[in-house]
Short mmCIF file of C-alpha atoms in Angstrom, two decimals:
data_model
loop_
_atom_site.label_atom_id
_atom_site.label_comp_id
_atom_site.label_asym_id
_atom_site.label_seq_id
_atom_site.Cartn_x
_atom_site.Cartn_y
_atom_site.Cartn_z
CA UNK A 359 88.10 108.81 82.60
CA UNK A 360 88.65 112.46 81.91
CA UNK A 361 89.80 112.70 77.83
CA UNK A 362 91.68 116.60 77.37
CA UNK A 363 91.27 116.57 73.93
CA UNK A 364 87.70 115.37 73.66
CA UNK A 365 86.75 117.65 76.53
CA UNK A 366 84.25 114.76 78.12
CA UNK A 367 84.06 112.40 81.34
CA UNK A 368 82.96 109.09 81.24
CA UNK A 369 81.88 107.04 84.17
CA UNK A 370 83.35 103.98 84.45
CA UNK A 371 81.89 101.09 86.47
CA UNK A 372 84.34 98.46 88.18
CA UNK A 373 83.26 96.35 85.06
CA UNK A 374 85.07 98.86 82.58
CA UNK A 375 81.72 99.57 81.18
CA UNK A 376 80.94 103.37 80.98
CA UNK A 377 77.79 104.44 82.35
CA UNK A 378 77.35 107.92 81.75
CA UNK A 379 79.28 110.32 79.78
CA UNK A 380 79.30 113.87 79.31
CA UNK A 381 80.88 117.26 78.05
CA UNK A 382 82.97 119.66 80.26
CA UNK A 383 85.14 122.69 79.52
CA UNK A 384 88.47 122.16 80.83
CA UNK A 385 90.27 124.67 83.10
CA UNK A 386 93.49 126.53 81.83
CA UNK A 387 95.91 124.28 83.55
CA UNK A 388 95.45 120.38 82.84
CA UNK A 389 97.13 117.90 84.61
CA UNK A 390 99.45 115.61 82.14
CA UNK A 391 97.35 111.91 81.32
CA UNK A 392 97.80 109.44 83.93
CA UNK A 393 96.17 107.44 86.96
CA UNK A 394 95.08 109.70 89.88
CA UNK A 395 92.95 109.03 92.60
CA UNK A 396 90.31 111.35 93.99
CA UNK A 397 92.34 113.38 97.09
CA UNK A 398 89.63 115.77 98.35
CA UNK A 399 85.56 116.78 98.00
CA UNK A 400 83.99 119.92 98.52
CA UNK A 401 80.20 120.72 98.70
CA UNK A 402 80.05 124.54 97.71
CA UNK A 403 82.98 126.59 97.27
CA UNK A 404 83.74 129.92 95.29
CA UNK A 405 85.75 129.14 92.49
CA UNK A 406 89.43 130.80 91.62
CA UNK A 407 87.75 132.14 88.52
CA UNK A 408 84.94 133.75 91.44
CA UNK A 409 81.89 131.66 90.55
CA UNK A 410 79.85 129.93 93.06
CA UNK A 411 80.39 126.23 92.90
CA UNK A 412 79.17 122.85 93.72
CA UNK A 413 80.32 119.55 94.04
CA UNK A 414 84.09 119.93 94.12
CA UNK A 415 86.10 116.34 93.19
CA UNK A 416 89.87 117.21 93.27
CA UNK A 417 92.02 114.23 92.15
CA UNK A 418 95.25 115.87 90.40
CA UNK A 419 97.87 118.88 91.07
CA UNK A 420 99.59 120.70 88.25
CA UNK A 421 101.81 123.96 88.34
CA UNK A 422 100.85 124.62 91.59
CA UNK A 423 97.11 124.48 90.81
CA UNK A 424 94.81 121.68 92.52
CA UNK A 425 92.75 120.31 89.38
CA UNK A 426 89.06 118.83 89.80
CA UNK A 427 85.59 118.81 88.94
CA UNK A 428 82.35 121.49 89.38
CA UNK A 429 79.59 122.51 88.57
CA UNK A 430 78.69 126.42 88.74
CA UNK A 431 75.45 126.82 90.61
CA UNK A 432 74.20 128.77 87.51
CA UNK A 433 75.03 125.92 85.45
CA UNK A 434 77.40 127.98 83.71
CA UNK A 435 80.51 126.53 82.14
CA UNK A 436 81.83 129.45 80.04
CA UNK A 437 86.03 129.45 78.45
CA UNK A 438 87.98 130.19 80.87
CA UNK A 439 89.88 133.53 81.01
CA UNK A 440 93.38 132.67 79.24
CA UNK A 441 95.24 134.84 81.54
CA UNK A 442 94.32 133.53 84.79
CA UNK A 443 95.79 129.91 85.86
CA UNK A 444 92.34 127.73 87.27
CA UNK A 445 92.03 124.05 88.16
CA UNK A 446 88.27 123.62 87.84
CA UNK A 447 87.44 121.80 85.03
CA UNK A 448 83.46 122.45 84.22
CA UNK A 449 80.34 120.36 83.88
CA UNK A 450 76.28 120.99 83.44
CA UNK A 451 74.64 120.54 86.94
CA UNK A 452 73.29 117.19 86.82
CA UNK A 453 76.55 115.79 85.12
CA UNK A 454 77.82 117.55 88.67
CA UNK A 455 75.60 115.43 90.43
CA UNK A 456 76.26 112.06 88.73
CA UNK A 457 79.79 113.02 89.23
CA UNK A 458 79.57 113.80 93.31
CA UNK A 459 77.63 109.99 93.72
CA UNK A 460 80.13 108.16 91.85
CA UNK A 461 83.76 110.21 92.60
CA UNK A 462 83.93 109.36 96.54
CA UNK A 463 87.82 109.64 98.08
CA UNK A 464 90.23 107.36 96.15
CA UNK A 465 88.30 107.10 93.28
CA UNK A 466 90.69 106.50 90.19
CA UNK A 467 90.39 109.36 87.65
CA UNK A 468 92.24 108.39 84.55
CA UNK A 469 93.52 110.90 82.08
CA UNK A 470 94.01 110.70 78.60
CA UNK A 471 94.88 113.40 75.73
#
């Protein structure tokens, strides 16, 4: 479950227990709440903002900007720049990592505001 306003993941077991949660800073285009399902993984890509990034999870699409989850190699996860229209929605490393184990392809990513 992603939460926009709260700015945090949490990682939901098939239970509905949450097993891990964490802090991100959310891109500059968020996709409205809803159900979506994982759609694509990527190991390291650069990022639209330029960083190098791990750990790619895309699940969502919104104003013509595919939305998911990364982790900047140098565990940075700075605001992004207002001006500038990014999908990658930023987490610490390790949250990265518990992220890429649990969020295979079709994994349901709920948002909420």
């Amino acid at each position: 479950m992603y939460g926009l306003a709260d700015r945090r993941v949490w990682l939901v077991n098939g239970a509905g227990k949450a097993t891990r949660t964490f802090a991100v800073m959310p891109s500059t285009v968020s996709p409205p709440p809803g159900a979506y399902a994982v759609t694509s993984r990527s190991g390291t890509v650069r990022g639209s903002d330029g960083a190098q990034i791990e750990h790619v999870v895309r699940f969502a699409t919104a104003q013509d900007v595919a939305i998911g989850f990364s982790a900047a190699v140098d565990g940075s996860m700075p605001e992004p720049d207002p001006t500038r229209k990014t999908g990658g929605v930023r987490m610490k490393r390790a949250d990265g990592n518990a992220l890429w184990s649990f969020a295979v392809i079709g994994t349901k990513v709920v948002v909420v505001s």
